[in-house]
CSV table of C-alpha atoms and ligand atoms in Angstrom, one decimal:
chain,number,residue,atom,x,y,z
A,441,MET,CA,-0.2,-0.1,-0.1
A,442,SER,CA,1.7,3.4,-1.2
A,443,MET,CA,0.3,6.9,-0.7
A,444,LEU,CA,1.6,10.2,-1.8
A,445,ILE,CA,0.5,13.4,0.0
A,446,LYS,CA,1.7,16.3,-2.5
A,447,ASN,CA,2.4,19.9,-2.0
A,448,GLY,CA,1.6,20.3,1.6
A,449,LEU,CA,3.6,22.4,4.5
A,450,ILE,CA,5.9,20.1,6.2
A,451,VAL,CA,6.0,21.6,9.8
A,452,THR,CA,9.2,19.9,11.9
A,453,SER,CA,10.2,20.9,15.2
A,454,THR,CA,12.4,23.3,14.1
A,455,GLY,CA,11.3,24.8,10.7
A,456,ARG,CA,8.7,24.2,7.8
A,457,TYR,CA,9.0,23.4,3.8
A,458,THR,CA,6.6,22.5,0.8
A,459,ALA,CA,7.1,18.7,-0.3
A,460,ASP,CA,5.7,15.7,-1.1
A,461,VAL,CA,5.8,12.8,1.3
A,462,LEU,CA,5.8,9.3,-0.1
A,463,ILE,CA,4.0,6.7,2.2
A,464,LYS,CA,5.2,2.7,1.9
A,465,ASP,CA,3.8,-0.3,4.6
A,466,GLY,CA,3.0,2.5,7.2
A,467,LYS,CA,6.4,4.2,6.8
A,468,ILE,CA,7.8,7.5,5.1
A,469,LYS,CA,9.9,6.5,2.1
A,470,ALA,CA,10.7,9.5,1.0
A,471,ILE,CA,10.4,13.0,1.5
A,472,GLY,CA,11.0,15.9,-1.5
A,473,ALA,CA,9.8,18.1,-4.4
A,474,ASP,CA,7.6,16.6,-7.2
A,475,LEU,CA,8.0,12.7,-6.1
A,476,ASP,CA,6.9,10.1,-8.5
A,477,ASN,CA,2.8,9.8,-9.0
A,478,SER,CA,2.9,6.2,-9.2
A,479,ALA,CA,1.3,6.0,-5.8
A,480,GLN,CA,-1.5,3.8,-5.3
A,481,ASN,CA,-3.2,7.0,-3.5
A,482,ILE,CA,-2.9,10.6,-4.0
A,483,ILE,CA,-4.0,13.2,-1.6
A,484,ASP,CA,-3.3,17.2,-2.9
A,485,ALA,CA,-2.7,18.6,0.5
A,486,LYS,CA,-2.0,22.3,-1.1
A,487,GLY,CA,-3.0,25.1,1.7
A,488,LYS,CA,-2.6,22.4,4.6
A,489,TYR,CA,-0.1,21.7,7.0
A,490,VAL,CA,1.3,18.2,6.9
A,491,LEU,CA,1.9,17.5,11.2
A,492,PRO,CA,3.6,14.5,13.0
A,493,GLY,CA,0.8,12.8,14.6
A,494,ALA,CA,0.3,14.4,18.2
A,495,ILE,CA,1.1,12.2,21.0
A,496,ASP,CA,-0.6,12.7,24.5
A,497,PRO,CA,1.8,10.9,27.2
A,498,HIS,CA,-0.9,11.4,30.1
A,499,THR,CA,-3.8,10.0,30.0
A,500,HIS,CA,-6.2,7.5,32.2
A,501,LEU,CA,-8.3,5.0,29.9
A,502,SER,CA,-10.5,3.1,32.2
A,503,MET,CA,-8.8,4.3,35.3
A,504,PRO,CA,-10.8,3.1,38.7
A,505,PHE,CA,-10.6,6.2,40.4
A,506,MET,CA,-12.0,7.7,43.9
A,507,GLY,CA,-15.1,5.0,44.2
A,508,THR,CA,-15.4,5.3,40.0
A,509,SER,CA,-13.6,4.7,36.8
A,510,ALA,CA,-12.4,7.1,34.0
A,511,GLN,CA,-15.1,6.7,31.5
A,512,ASP,CA,-13.1,6.6,27.9
A,513,ASP,CA,-11.9,2.8,27.8
A,514,TYR,CA,-9.3,1.9,25.4
A,515,ALA,CA,-11.9,2.0,22.2
A,516,THR,CA,-13.3,5.5,23.3
A,517,GLY,CA,-10.5,7.1,24.1
A,518,THR,CA,-8.5,6.0,21.2
A,519,ILE,CA,-11.3,7.1,19.1
A,520,ALA,CA,-11.5,10.2,20.2
A,521,ALA,CA,-7.6,10.7,20.2
A,522,ALA,CA,-7.9,9.8,16.5
A,523,CYS,CA,-10.4,12.5,15.4
A,524,GLY,CA,-8.4,15.0,17.4
A,525,GLY,CA,-5.2,14.0,15.5
A,526,VAL,CA,-3.3,12.1,18.8
A,527,THR,CA,-1.9,9.3,17.1
A,528,SER,CA,-0.1,7.5,20.1
A,529,VAL,CA,-1.1,7.8,23.8
A,530,ILE,CA,0.6,6.5,26.9
A,531,ASP,CA,-1.7,6.0,29.1
A,532,PHE,CA,-0.9,5.4,33.2
A,533,ASP,CA,-1.0,1.8,34.3
A,534,LEU,CA,-1.8,2.1,37.9
A,535,GLN,CA,-0.4,-1.0,39.9
A,536,GLN,CA,-2.6,-2.7,42.2
A,537,LYS,CA,-1.8,-3.8,45.9
A,538,GLY,CA,0.4,-7.1,45.2
A,539,GLU,CA,0.5,-7.1,41.8
A,540,SER,CA,4.2,-6.9,40.2
A,541,ILE,CA,4.6,-4.5,37.3
A,542,PHE,CA,4.5,-7.0,34.6
A,543,GLU,CA,1.0,-7.9,35.8
A,544,ALA,CA,0.0,-4.3,36.3
A,545,VAL,CA,1.5,-4.1,32.1
A,546,GLU,CA,-0.2,-7.4,30.7
A,547,ARG,CA,-3.7,-6.2,32.7
A,548,LYS,CA,-4.1,-3.2,31.1
A,549,LYS,CA,-2.5,-4.2,27.7
A,550,SER,CA,-5.2,-7.2,28.0
A,551,TRP,CA,-7.7,-4.4,28.6
A,552,ALA,CA,-6.5,-2.5,25.4
A,553,GLU,CA,-6.4,-5.2,23.1
A,554,GLY,CA,-9.1,-5.6,20.5
A,555,LYS,CA,-9.9,-1.9,21.2
A,556,VAL,CA,-7.3,0.5,20.8
A,557,ALA,CA,-7.6,2.1,17.7
A,558,VAL,CA,-4.1,4.1,17.6
A,559,ASP,CA,-1.1,3.0,18.9
A,560,TYR,CA,-0.2,3.2,22.5
A,561,SER,CA,2.3,2.7,25.2
A,562,LEU,CA,2.0,2.4,28.9
A,563,HIS,CA,3.7,4.5,32.0
A,564,PRO,CA,3.4,2.0,35.0
A,565,ALA,CA,2.4,3.9,38.5
A,566,ILE,CA,3.9,2.3,41.2
A,567,MET,CA,1.7,2.1,44.1
A,568,ASP,CA,3.0,-0.7,46.1
A,569,PRO,CA,6.7,-0.3,46.1
A,570,ARG,CA,7.5,-3.4,47.8
A,571,PRO,CA,11.7,-4.3,47.2
A,572,GLU,CA,11.2,-6.6,44.5
A,573,VAL,CA,9.1,-3.9,42.6
A,574,ILE,CA,11.4,-1.8,42.6
A,575,ASP,CA,14.0,-4.7,42.0
A,576,GLU,CA,11.8,-5.3,39.0
A,577,ILE,CA,12.3,-1.1,37.8
A,578,LYS,CA,15.5,-2.9,36.0
A,579,ASP,CA,13.0,-5.3,33.5
A,580,ALA,CA,10.1,-2.8,33.1
A,581,ILE,CA,13.1,-0.2,31.4
A,582,LEU,CA,14.9,-2.9,29.7
A,583,GLU,CA,12.3,-6.0,28.8
A,584,TYR,CA,8.8,-4.9,29.1
A,585,GLY,CA,9.4,-1.3,26.9
A,586,THR,CA,8.0,0.7,29.6
A,587,PRO,CA,10.7,3.0,30.8
A,588,SER,CA,8.7,5.8,32.8
A,589,PHE,CA,7.2,5.5,36.1
A,590,LYS,CA,4.6,7.7,37.8
A,591,ILE,CA,4.4,8.9,41.6
A,592,PHE,CA,2.2,10.6,43.5
A,593,MET,CA,3.0,12.7,46.5
A,594,VAL,CA,-0.8,13.0,47.0
A,595,TYR,CA,-4.0,10.7,47.4
A,596,ASP,CA,-3.7,7.4,49.6
A,597,PHE,CA,-1.7,5.5,47.0
A,598,ARG,CA,1.3,8.2,47.3
A,599,VAL,CA,4.8,7.2,47.8
A,600,ASP,CA,6.9,8.9,50.9
A,601,ASP,CA,10.1,10.6,49.9
A,602,ALA,CA,12.8,7.6,50.7
A,603,THR,CA,10.7,5.5,48.5
A,604,MET,CA,10.9,8.5,45.4
A,605,ILE,CA,14.9,8.9,46.0
A,606,ARG,CA,14.7,4.5,45.6
A,607,LEU,CA,13.4,4.8,42.2
A,608,LEU,CA,15.2,7.9,41.3
A,609,GLN,CA,18.4,5.8,41.9
A,610,GLU,CA,17.2,3.2,40.5
A,611,THR,CA,15.2,4.4,37.4
A,612,LYS,CA,19.2,6.3,36.7
A,613,LYS,CA,21.0,3.2,36.5
A,614,TYR,CA,19.1,1.8,33.6
A,615,GLY,CA,17.8,4.8,31.6
A,616,GLY,CA,14.1,5.2,33.4
A,617,LEU,CA,12.2,8.5,34.4
A,618,VAL,CA,9.9,8.9,37.1
A,619,GLN,CA,7.3,11.1,37.2
A,620,VAL,CA,5.5,13.0,39.6
A,621,HIS,CA,2.2,14.1,40.6
A,622,ALA,CA,3.6,16.9,42.6
A,623,GLU,CA,1.6,18.6,45.6
A,624,ASN,CA,2.0,18.7,49.1
A,625,VAL,CA,0.0,16.2,50.9
A,626,HIS,CA,-0.2,17.9,54.0
A,627,ILE,CA,-1.2,21.2,53.0
A,628,ILE,CA,-3.9,19.9,51.4
A,629,ASP,CA,-4.9,17.8,54.3
A,630,HIS,CA,-4.9,20.8,56.9
A,631,LEU,CA,-7.0,23.2,54.5
A,632,ASN,CA,-9.5,19.9,53.8
A,633,GLN,CA,-10.4,20.0,57.6
A,634,GLU,CA,-10.4,23.5,57.9
A,635,PHE,CA,-13.3,23.7,55.4
A,636,GLU,CA,-14.7,21.0,56.7
A,637,LYS,CA,-14.7,22.6,59.9
A,638,ALA,CA,-16.3,26.0,58.5
A,639,GLY,CA,-18.7,23.8,56.2
A,640,THR,CA,-17.8,25.4,52.8
A,641,LEU,CA,-17.5,22.5,50.7
A,642,SER,CA,-18.5,23.8,47.4
A,643,PRO,CA,-16.7,22.5,44.5
A,644,TYR,CA,-14.8,26.3,44.8
A,645,TYR,CA,-13.2,25.2,47.7
A,646,HIS,CA,-11.6,22.4,46.0
A,647,ALA,CA,-9.2,24.8,44.7
A,648,LEU,CA,-8.6,26.8,47.7
A,649,SER,CA,-7.8,23.6,49.6
A,650,ARG,CA,-5.0,23.0,46.8
A,651,PRO,CA,-3.3,26.1,46.5
A,652,ASN,CA,0.2,27.4,44.4
A,653,ILE,CA,1.8,27.1,47.6
A,654,ALA,CA,1.4,22.8,47.6
A,655,GLU,CA,2.5,22.4,44.1
A,656,GLU,CA,5.4,24.9,44.7
A,657,GLU,CA,6.5,23.2,47.7
A,658,ALA,CA,6.4,19.9,46.4
A,659,VAL,CA,8.2,20.3,43.0
A,660,PHE,CA,11.0,21.8,45.4
A,661,ARG,CA,11.4,18.7,47.3
A,662,ALA,CA,11.3,17.0,44.3
A,663,ALA,CA,14.0,18.7,42.7
A,664,LYS,CA,15.9,18.7,45.7
A,665,MET,CA,15.6,14.5,45.9
A,666,VAL,CA,17.1,14.9,41.9
A,667,GLU,CA,19.5,16.9,42.9
A,668,MET,CA,21.1,14.4,45.7
A,669,THR,CA,20.9,11.7,43.5
A,670,ASP,CA,22.1,13.4,40.1
A,671,SER,CA,19.0,11.9,38.6
A,672,LYS,CA,16.2,13.2,36.5
A,673,ILE,CA,12.5,13.8,37.2
A,674,TYR,CA,9.4,14.8,35.3
A,675,ILE,CA,6.8,16.9,36.6
A,676,VAL,CA,3.5,15.9,35.0
A,677,HIS,CA,0.4,18.6,35.0
A,678,LEU,CA,2.6,21.4,35.9
A,679,SER,CA,-0.2,24.2,36.9
A,680,SER,CA,0.8,27.4,38.7
A,681,LYS,CA,3.5,30.3,38.7
A,682,GLU,CA,5.1,29.2,41.5
A,683,GLY,CA,6.0,25.7,40.2
A,684,LEU,CA,7.5,26.5,37.3
A,685,ALA,CA,9.6,29.2,39.3
A,686,ARG,CA,10.9,25.8,41.3
A,687,VAL,CA,11.4,24.0,37.9
A,688,LYS,CA,13.3,26.8,36.1
A,689,GLU,CA,15.2,27.0,39.4
A,690,ALA,CA,16.3,23.7,39.4
A,691,GLN,CA,17.1,23.7,35.4
A,692,ASP,CA,19.3,27.0,35.8
A,693,LYS,CA,21.3,25.0,38.5
A,694,GLY,CA,21.7,21.9,36.1
A,695,ILE,CA,19.5,19.7,37.8
A,696,ASN,CA,17.3,17.4,35.5
A,697,VAL,CA,14.2,18.9,36.3
A,698,PHE,CA,11.7,18.5,32.7
A,699,ALA,CA,8.2,20.0,33.3
A,700,GLU,CA,4.7,18.9,31.2
A,701,THR,CA,1.9,21.1,31.0
A,702,CYS,CA,-2.2,21.0,30.0
A,703,PRO,CA,-4.3,22.6,27.8
A,704,GLN,CA,-6.3,23.5,30.6
A,705,TYR,CA,-3.7,25.2,32.9
A,706,LEU,CA,-2.9,27.9,29.8
A,707,LEU,CA,-6.4,28.3,28.9
A,708,LEU,CA,-9.0,28.1,32.0
A,709,ASP,CA,-8.6,29.9,35.5
A,710,ASP,CA,-10.5,29.3,38.8
A,711,GLU,CA,-13.2,31.9,37.9
A,712,ARG,CA,-14.8,28.5,36.6
A,713,TYR,CA,-15.5,27.4,39.7
A,714,LYS,CA,-17.7,30.0,40.3
A,715,GLU,CA,-20.2,29.0,37.6
A,716,SER,CA,-23.5,28.5,38.8
A,717,GLY,CA,-25.0,25.8,41.0
A,718,PHE,CA,-22.9,22.4,40.6
A,719,ASN,CA,-21.1,23.4,37.5
A,720,GLY,CA,-17.7,23.9,39.3
A,721,ALA,CA,-17.3,20.1,39.8
A,722,LYS,CA,-16.7,20.0,35.8
A,723,TYR,CA,-13.2,21.6,36.6
A,724,VAL,CA,-12.6,19.6,39.8
A,725,MET,CA,-9.2,18.4,38.9
A,726,SER,CA,-5.7,18.2,40.8
A,727,PRO,CA,-4.0,20.3,40.7
A,728,PRO,CA,-7.0,22.3,40.4
A,729,LEU,CA,-7.1,25.3,37.8
A,730,ARG,CA,-5.7,28.5,38.7
A,731,THR,CA,-5.3,32.5,37.9
A,732,LYS,CA,-4.9,33.9,34.6
A,733,GLU,CA,-1.4,35.0,36.1
A,734,SER,CA,-0.5,31.3,36.2
A,735,ASN,CA,-1.8,30.7,32.4
A,736,ILE,CA,0.3,33.4,31.2
A,737,ALA,CA,3.3,32.4,33.0
A,738,LEU,CA,3.1,28.7,31.5
A,739,TRP,CA,2.7,30.3,27.7
A,740,ASP,CA,6.1,32.0,28.9
A,741,GLY,CA,7.4,28.9,30.4
A,742,ILE,CA,6.9,26.5,27.4
A,743,ASN,CA,8.5,29.7,25.1
A,744,ARG,CA,11.8,29.6,27.4
A,745,GLY,CA,11.6,25.5,27.3
A,746,ASN,CA,11.2,25.3,31.1
A,747,ILE,CA,8.1,23.3,29.6
A,748,GLN,CA,8.7,20.7,27.2
A,749,ILE,CA,5.6,19.1,26.8
A,750,LEU,CA,1.9,19.2,26.6
A,751,ALA,CA,-0.3,16.5,27.5
A,752,THR,CA,-4.1,16.6,28.5
A,753,ASP,CA,-4.6,14.5,31.7
A,754,HIS,CA,-7.4,12.5,30.1
A,755,CYS,CA,-9.6,11.5,32.7
A,756,PRO,CA,-12.9,12.1,32.1
A,757,PHE,CA,-16.3,11.8,34.5
A,758,ASP,CA,-19.9,12.9,33.7
A,759,PHE,CA,-20.9,15.6,35.3
A,760,SER,CA,-24.2,14.1,35.4
A,761,GLY,CA,-24.0,10.7,37.2
A,762,LYS,CA,-20.4,10.8,38.7
A,763,LYS,CA,-19.2,14.4,38.8
A,764,ASP,CA,-22.2,14.6,41.2
A,765,MET,CA,-22.1,10.7,42.7
A,766,ASN,CA,-21.3,11.8,45.9
A,767,GLY,CA,-20.2,15.1,45.7
A,768,THR,CA,-22.7,17.4,46.1
A,769,ASP,CA,-22.1,18.7,49.2
A,770,ASP,CA,-18.6,17.9,49.4
A,771,TYR,CA,-15.9,18.7,46.7
A,772,ARG,CA,-13.4,16.2,48.5
A,773,LYS,CA,-15.9,13.1,46.9
A,774,ILE,CA,-16.1,14.6,43.3
A,775,PRO,CA,-13.9,12.6,41.0
A,776,ASN,CA,-10.8,14.5,39.9
A,777,GLY,CA,-10.2,15.1,36.1
A,778,ALA,CA,-11.7,16.3,33.1
A,779,PRO,CA,-11.7,15.3,29.3
A,780,GLY,CA,-9.4,16.9,26.7
A,781,ILE,CA,-7.7,13.9,24.8
A,782,GLU,CA,-9.8,14.9,21.5
A,783,THR,CA,-9.3,18.9,21.9
A,784,LEU,CA,-5.7,18.9,22.2
A,785,LEU,CA,-4.1,20.0,19.0
A,786,MET,CA,-7.2,22.2,18.1
A,787,LEU,CA,-6.7,23.9,21.5
A,788,MET,CA,-3.0,24.1,20.7
A,789,HIS,CA,-3.3,26.0,17.1
A,790,SER,CA,-6.0,28.1,17.7
A,791,GLU,CA,-5.2,29.8,21.2
A,792,GLY,CA,-1.4,28.7,21.0
A,793,VAL,CA,-0.4,29.3,17.5
A,794,ALA,CA,-3.2,31.2,15.6
A,795,LYS,CA,-3.2,33.6,18.8
A,796,GLY,CA,0.3,34.2,18.4
A,797,ARG,CA,1.6,32.4,21.7
A,798,ILE,CA,3.6,29.8,20.1
A,799,SER,CA,5.0,29.3,16.7
A,800,LEU,CA,4.1,26.2,14.5
A,801,GLU,CA,7.3,24.9,15.3
A,802,LYS,CA,6.9,25.1,18.6
A,803,MET,CA,3.4,23.5,18.9
A,804,VAL,CA,4.8,20.5,16.9
A,805,ASP,CA,7.8,20.1,19.3
A,806,VAL,CA,5.8,20.0,22.2
A,807,LEU,CA,3.1,17.6,20.8
A,808,SER,CA,5.2,15.3,18.8
A,809,THR,CA,8.8,15.7,18.6
A,810,ALA,CA,9.9,16.3,22.0
A,811,THR,CA,7.6,14.0,23.1
A,812,ALA,CA,8.4,11.0,21.2
A,813,LYS,CA,12.3,11.7,22.3
A,814,MET,CA,11.3,12.0,26.0
A,815,PHE,CA,9.6,9.0,26.2
A,816,GLY,CA,11.3,6.5,24.1
A,817,LEU,CA,9.1,6.5,21.5
A,818,LYS,CA,12.0,6.1,18.4
A,819,ASP,CA,9.3,5.9,15.5
A,820,LYS,CA,7.2,8.3,16.0
A,821,GLY,CA,7.4,12.3,16.6
A,822,GLU,CA,8.5,13.6,13.3
A,823,ILE,CA,7.9,13.5,9.6
A,824,ARG,CA,11.0,12.0,8.7
A,825,VAL,CA,12.5,9.4,6.4
A,826,GLY,CA,12.0,5.9,8.4
A,827,LYS,CA,9.6,7.4,10.9
A,828,ASP,CA,6.1,5.6,11.3
A,829,ALA,CA,3.5,7.5,9.0
A,830,ASP,CA,1.4,8.9,11.9
A,831,ILE,CA,0.7,11.7,10.0
A,832,VAL,CA,-2.2,14.8,10.6
A,833,ILE,CA,-3.1,17.0,7.6
A,834,PHE,CA,-4.3,20.3,9.3
A,835,ASP,CA,-6.3,22.9,7.7
A,836,PRO,CA,-5.4,26.0,9.3
A,837,LYS,CA,-7.9,27.7,8.1
A,838,GLN,CA,-11.0,25.2,9.1
A,839,LYS,CA,-13.3,26.5,11.4
A,840,PHE,CA,-14.9,24.8,14.2
A,841,THR,CA,-17.4,25.5,17.4
A,842,ILE,CA,-16.3,23.0,20.2
A,843,THR,CA,-19.5,21.0,21.1
A,844,GLN,CA,-19.7,17.8,22.9
A,845,LYS,CA,-22.4,17.0,20.9
A,846,LYS,CA,-19.8,16.9,17.8
A,847,LEU,CA,-17.2,15.0,19.8
A,848,HIS,CA,-16.2,11.1,20.4
A,849,MET,CA,-15.0,11.4,24.3
A,850,ASN,CA,-17.5,9.1,26.3
A,851,VAL,CA,-18.5,12.0,28.3
A,852,ASP,CA,-21.5,14.2,28.7
A,853,TYR,CA,-19.5,17.3,28.4
A,854,THR,CA,-16.3,19.3,27.4
A,855,PRO,CA,-14.7,22.6,29.3
A,856,TYR,CA,-14.5,24.1,26.0
A,857,GLU,CA,-18.2,24.0,25.3
A,858,GLY,CA,-18.9,26.6,23.0
A,859,MET,CA,-15.2,28.4,21.5
A,860,GLU,CA,-14.7,28.5,18.2
A,861,VAL,CA,-11.3,26.9,16.8
A,862,THR,CA,-9.4,28.2,13.8
A,863,GLY,CA,-7.9,25.2,12.1
A,864,MET,CA,-8.8,21.1,12.7
A,865,PRO,CA,-7.0,18.1,11.6
A,866,VAL,CA,-9.1,17.2,8.2
A,867,GLU,CA,-7.3,13.4,7.9
A,868,VAL,CA,-5.1,11.5,10.2
A,869,TYR,CA,-3.1,8.8,9.1
A,870,SER,CA,-1.8,5.9,11.9
A,871,ARG,CA,0.8,3.9,10.0
A,872,GLY,CA,-0.5,4.9,7.0
A,873,LYS,CA,-3.8,4.1,7.5
A,874,LYS,CA,-6.5,6.6,7.5
A,875,VAL,CA,-8.4,7.0,10.9
A,876,SER,CA,-9.9,10.3,11.2
A,877,GLN,CA,-11.7,12.3,8.4
A,878,TRP,CA,-13.2,16.1,8.3
A,879,GLN,CA,-17.2,15.6,7.2
A,880,LYS,CA,-18.7,18.5,6.4
A,881,ASP,CA,-19.0,20.0,10.1
A,882,HIS,CA,-17.1,18.0,12.1
A,883,VAL,CA,-14.6,14.7,12.1
A,884,GLU,CA,-15.7,11.3,11.4
A,885,PHE,CA,-13.4,8.2,13.2
A,886,VAL,CA,-12.8,5.9,9.5
A,887,GLY,CA,-10.2,3.8,11.4
A,888,GLU,CA,-10.6,0.6,13.0
A,889,LYS,CA,-10.7,-0.8,16.5
A,890,GLY,CA,-7.9,-2.8,17.5
A,891,TYR,CA,-5.8,-1.5,15.0
A,892,GLY,CA,-3.6,0.1,17.7
A,893,LYS,CA,-0.6,-1.6,18.8
A,894,PHE,CA,1.5,-1.5,21.8
A,895,VAL,CA,4.9,0.2,21.4
A,896,LYS,CA,7.9,-1.0,23.2
A,897,ARG,CA,9.7,1.9,24.4
A,898,GLU,CA,13.2,2.3,24.2
A,899,PRO,CA,15.5,3.2,27.9
A,900,LEU,CA,15.7,6.7,28.0
A,901,ILE,CA,19.4,8.1,27.7
B,1348,LIG,O1,-7.3,15.2,38.5
B,1348,LIG,C1,-6.6,14.7,37.9
B,1348,LIG,N1,-5.6,15.1,37.6
B,1348,LIG,N2,-7.0,13.3,37.8
B,1348,LIG,C2,-6.5,12.1,37.2
B,1348,LIG,C3,-5.8,11.6,38.3
B,1348,LIG,C4,-4.3,12.7,38.1
B,1348,LIG,O2,-4.0,12.8,39.5
B,1348,LIG,O3,-3.6,12.6,37.1
B,1349,LIG,ZN1,-1.7,13.6,38.5
B,1350,LIG,ZN1,-3.4,12.3,35.4
């Protein structure tokens, strides 16, 4: 099977140029001017961008959490990904008590089998750090193809600082990476008690219970562990100006601290918690939305290279039935998380590139190229000969009004309802196979459940 994409503007992390792209057997075979027209399928991409598929390295598909489960499974979540121009996901795999890392990885792979529509990998989350589990880190990096490990500094399943140190040491030996959810649990516990005493438990207090300083302190502490062990760490879903300042401070000292942020921390702010009725619950996520000041600081952090990666933290719960299941009079019982996988690329283009906040090349870097490098996806992340043909044909002029009715995520709301975006993925290819297509006024899934493959990732050196 061969395909030729003609006359598109190819965008890389460092530049852009007009050329044709020849695809054979799922790989990019040639790039050049006026390539031979003998391909079976010829696509005219004049006036369009040819982008590497976005990679979302932060999703929670079917994750059991707070007495329920994140609603998108590997079918609905990756169909939504395909429709949004996301051609690879790296999903969190929460190790259960008593499980080995291997068992956790195989369990989640079995959930994905026959369902997943684009390629995927897994980050094991270490939640039961028994000595034999720490010893298994080596195999996870070198054998299972899962070299990045999430840890939490909050929630009941958090790890303590001593465990963090052990994990930093162990991952350093073999080319692994620790990813950390950085919030100070004691500050949060204290404020939760205060708000309980005062009887102030509406969704707005969720944000007040997790102040910027809770993130700042945890980022600072994690960076100190990295300094002590001369290792490296990746801060997931960085949300605040103060957290970013601690990331930058560490980086300026030569400490290997990397950071990811998400569209919600760039585009939404804590005013959302004041929406009428129980609406604020839609934005109950951790860390919470911050002020506009943090939004601005995070855009700046991307442009200055302090934040390397954009991800979604896709963790959807219906507003009716899940968010309100137990938490209508207590924010602590509202499942934490929000949907976002399908709107990632359109938002970053429209709110980032089209509004002049980031360049097109920076968008490609933080959504694809840097992500593939950070997480060892050696065949992904670039329009380059030899790479997988994971390609988005993107029309920078196509308008779309975001509405949950025209999206594919298995959830009853989007935080971006009614927002008009400029620029949409109009054709999306995963290893050369078309998986989604713009049709009249929205994107339709045209791929196949079960087509996606588990990708064994390389050690991260
Ligand atoms: O609120 C969030 N972020 N839910 C998903 C779990 C996590 O902490 O990433
Ligand atoms: Zn988290
Ligand atoms: Zn998350």
